[in-house]
PDB file of C-alpha atoms in Angstrom:
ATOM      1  CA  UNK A1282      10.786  -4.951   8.283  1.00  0.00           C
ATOM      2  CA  UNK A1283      12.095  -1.603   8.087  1.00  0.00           C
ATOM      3  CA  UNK A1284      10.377   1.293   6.119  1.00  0.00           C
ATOM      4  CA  UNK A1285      12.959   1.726   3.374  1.00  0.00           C
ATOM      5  CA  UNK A1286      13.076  -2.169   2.921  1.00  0.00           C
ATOM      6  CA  UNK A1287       9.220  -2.001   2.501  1.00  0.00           C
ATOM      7  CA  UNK A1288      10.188   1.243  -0.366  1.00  0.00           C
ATOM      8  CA  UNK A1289      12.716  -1.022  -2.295  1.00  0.00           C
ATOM      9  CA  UNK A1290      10.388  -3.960  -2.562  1.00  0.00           C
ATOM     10  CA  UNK A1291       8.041  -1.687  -4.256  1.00  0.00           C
ATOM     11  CA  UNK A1292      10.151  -0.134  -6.098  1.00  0.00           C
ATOM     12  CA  UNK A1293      11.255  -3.227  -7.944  1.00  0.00           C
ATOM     13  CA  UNK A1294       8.268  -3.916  -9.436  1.00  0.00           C
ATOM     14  CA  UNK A1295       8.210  -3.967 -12.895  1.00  0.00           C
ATOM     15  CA  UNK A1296       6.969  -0.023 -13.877  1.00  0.00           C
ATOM     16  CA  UNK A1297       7.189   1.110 -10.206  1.00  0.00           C
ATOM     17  CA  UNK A1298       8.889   4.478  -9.114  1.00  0.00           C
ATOM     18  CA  UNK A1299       8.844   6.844  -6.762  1.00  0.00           C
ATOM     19  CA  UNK A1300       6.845   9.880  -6.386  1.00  0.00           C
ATOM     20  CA  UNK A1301       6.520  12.596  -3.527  1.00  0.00           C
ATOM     21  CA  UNK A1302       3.069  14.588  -4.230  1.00  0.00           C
ATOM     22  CA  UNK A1303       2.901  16.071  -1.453  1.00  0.00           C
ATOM     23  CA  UNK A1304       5.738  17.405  -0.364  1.00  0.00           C
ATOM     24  CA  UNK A1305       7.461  14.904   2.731  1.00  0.00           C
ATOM     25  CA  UNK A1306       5.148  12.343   1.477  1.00  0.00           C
ATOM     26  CA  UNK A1307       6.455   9.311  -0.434  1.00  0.00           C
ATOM     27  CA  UNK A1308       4.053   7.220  -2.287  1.00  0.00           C
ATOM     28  CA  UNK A1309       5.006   3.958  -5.090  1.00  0.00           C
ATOM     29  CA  UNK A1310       3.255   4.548  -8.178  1.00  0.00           C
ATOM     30  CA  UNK A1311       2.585   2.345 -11.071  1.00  0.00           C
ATOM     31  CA  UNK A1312       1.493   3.949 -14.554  1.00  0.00           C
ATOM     32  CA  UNK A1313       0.891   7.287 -12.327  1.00  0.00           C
ATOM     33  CA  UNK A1314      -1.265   5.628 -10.020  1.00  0.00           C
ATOM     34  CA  UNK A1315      -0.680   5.144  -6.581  1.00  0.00           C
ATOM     35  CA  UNK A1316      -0.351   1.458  -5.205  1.00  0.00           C
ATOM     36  CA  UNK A1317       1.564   2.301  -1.557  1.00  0.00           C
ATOM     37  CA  UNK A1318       1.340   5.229   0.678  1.00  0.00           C
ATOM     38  CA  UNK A1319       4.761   5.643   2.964  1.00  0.00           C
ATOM     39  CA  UNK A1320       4.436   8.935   4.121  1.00  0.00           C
ATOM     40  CA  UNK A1321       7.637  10.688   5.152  1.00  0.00           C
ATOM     41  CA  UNK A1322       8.948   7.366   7.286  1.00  0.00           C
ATOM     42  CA  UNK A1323       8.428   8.779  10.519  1.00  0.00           C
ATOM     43  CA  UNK A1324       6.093   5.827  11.162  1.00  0.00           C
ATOM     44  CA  UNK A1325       6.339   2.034  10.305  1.00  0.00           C
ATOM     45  CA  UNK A1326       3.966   1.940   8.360  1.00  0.00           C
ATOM     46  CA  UNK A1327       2.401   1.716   4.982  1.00  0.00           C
ATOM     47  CA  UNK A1328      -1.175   2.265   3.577  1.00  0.00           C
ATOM     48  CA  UNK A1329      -2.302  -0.201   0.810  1.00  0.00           C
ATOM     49  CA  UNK A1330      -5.184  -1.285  -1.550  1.00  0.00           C
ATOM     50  CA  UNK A1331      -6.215  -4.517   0.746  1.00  0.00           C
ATOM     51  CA  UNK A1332      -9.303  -5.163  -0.857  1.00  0.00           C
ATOM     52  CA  UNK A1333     -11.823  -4.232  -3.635  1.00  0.00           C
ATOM     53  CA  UNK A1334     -14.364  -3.015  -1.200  1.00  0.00           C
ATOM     54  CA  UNK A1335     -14.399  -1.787   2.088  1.00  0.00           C
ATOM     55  CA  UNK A1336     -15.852  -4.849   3.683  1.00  0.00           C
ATOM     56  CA  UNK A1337     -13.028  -7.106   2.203  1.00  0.00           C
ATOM     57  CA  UNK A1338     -10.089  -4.557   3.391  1.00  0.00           C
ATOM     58  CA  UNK A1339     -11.806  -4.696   7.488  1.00  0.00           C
ATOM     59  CA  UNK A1340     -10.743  -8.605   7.131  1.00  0.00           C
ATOM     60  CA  UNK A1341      -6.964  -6.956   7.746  1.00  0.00           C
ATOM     61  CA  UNK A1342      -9.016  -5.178  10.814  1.00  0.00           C
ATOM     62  CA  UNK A1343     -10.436  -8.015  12.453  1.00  0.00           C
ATOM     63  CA  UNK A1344      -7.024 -10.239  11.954  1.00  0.00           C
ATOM     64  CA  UNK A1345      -4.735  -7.500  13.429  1.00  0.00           C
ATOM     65  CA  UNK A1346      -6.338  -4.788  15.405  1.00  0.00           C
ATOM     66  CA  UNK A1347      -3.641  -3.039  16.675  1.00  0.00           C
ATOM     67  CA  UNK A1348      -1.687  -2.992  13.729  1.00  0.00           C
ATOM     68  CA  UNK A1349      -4.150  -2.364  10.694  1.00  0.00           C
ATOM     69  CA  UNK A1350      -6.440   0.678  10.579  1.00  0.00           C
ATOM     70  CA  UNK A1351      -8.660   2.322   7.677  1.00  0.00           C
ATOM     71  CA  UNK A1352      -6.695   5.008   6.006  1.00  0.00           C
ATOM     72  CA  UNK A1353      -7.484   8.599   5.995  1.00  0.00           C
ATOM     73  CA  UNK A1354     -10.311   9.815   3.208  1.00  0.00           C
ATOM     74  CA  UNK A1355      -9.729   6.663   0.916  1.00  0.00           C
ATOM     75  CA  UNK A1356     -10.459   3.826   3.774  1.00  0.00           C
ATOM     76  CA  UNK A1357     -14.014   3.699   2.285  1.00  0.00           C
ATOM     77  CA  UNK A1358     -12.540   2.337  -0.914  1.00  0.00           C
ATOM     78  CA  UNK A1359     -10.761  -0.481   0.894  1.00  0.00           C
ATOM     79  CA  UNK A1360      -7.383   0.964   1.476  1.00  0.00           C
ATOM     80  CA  UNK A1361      -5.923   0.352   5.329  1.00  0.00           C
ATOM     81  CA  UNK A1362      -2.795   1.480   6.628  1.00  0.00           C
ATOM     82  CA  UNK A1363      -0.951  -1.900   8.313  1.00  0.00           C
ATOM     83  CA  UNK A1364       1.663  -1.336  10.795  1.00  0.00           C
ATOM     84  CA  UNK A1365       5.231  -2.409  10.762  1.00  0.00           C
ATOM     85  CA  UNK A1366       7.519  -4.378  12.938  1.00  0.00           C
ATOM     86  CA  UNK A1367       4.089  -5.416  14.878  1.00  0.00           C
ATOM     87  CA  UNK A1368       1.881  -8.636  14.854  1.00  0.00           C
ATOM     88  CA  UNK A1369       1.692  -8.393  10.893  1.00  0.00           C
ATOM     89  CA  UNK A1370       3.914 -11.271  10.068  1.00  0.00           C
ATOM     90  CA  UNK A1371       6.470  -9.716   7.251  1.00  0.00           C
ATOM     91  CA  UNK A1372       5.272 -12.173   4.673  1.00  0.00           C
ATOM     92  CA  UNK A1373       2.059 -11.080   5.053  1.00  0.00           C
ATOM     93  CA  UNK A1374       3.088  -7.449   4.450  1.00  0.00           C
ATOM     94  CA  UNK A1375       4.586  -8.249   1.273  1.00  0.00           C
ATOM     95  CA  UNK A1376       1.873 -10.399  -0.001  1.00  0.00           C
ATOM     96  CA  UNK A1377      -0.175  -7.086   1.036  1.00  0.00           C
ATOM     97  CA  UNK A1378       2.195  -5.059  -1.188  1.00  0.00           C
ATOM     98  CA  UNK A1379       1.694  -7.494  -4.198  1.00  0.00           C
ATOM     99  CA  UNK A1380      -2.196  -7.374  -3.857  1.00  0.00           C
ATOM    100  CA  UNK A1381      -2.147  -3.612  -3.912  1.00  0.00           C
ATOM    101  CA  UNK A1382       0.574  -3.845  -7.083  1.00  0.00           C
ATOM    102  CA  UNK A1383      -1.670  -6.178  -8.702  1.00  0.00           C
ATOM    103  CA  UNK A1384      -5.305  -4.469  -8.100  1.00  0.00           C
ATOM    104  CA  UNK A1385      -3.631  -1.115  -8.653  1.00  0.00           C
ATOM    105  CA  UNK A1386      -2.226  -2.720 -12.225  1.00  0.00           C
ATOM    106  CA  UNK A1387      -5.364  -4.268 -13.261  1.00  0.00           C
ATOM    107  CA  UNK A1388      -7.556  -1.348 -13.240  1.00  0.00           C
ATOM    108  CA  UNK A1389      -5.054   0.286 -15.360  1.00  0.00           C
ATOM    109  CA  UNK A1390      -5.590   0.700 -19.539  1.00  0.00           C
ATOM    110  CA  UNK A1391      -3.577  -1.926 -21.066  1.00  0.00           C
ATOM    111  CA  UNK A1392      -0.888   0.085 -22.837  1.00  0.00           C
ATOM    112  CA  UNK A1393      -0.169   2.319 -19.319  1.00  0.00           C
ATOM    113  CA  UNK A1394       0.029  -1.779 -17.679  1.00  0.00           C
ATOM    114  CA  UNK A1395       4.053  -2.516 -17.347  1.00  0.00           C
TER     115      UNK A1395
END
């Protein structure tokens, strides 16, 4: 699965779009909070909310070594960056990317909630 394929799922969510905050640095945002990381593409890959703690997201760590890690300053909060185009089956990925939607959306006040 390619990086802008991984983009366009997210971005047809319902309330998605498409934000660079730092500058190079895509992210998908829902009700101005971020719910996918992409960076600026040069990797395959794509950092995600994989679990409400940081003890749920290392199951992602023990399943696929190689291919998920704990992201950058926010890992501790149990968001992981998985790998593309590795041994993360693409279903997976997107069921990933629909957690992260869905966590990402619940936390939100109702009337910001698309």
């Amino acid at each position: 699965m390619t990086w802008g394929t991984l983009l366009a799922y997210c971005l047809a969510k319902p309330g998605a779009w498409q934000d660079e905050p730092w500058e190079g640095d895509v992210v998908a945002k829902v009700g101005g909070k971020i719910f996918a990381f992409f960076g600026s593409g040069d990797t395959p890959s794509v950092g995600l909310k994989c679990g409400a703690s940081r003890e749920a997201a290392d199951e992602w760590l023990a399943r696929y070594p190689d291919d998920a890690s704990v992201m950058a300053y926010i890992g501790r909060s149990g968001w992981n960056t998985l790998r593309t185009g590795g041994a993360i089956p693409d279903d997976e990925l997107l069921e990933a990317i629909d957690a992260s939607y869905s966590a990402i959306v619940s936390k939100l006040p109702k009337k910001a909630r698309p």
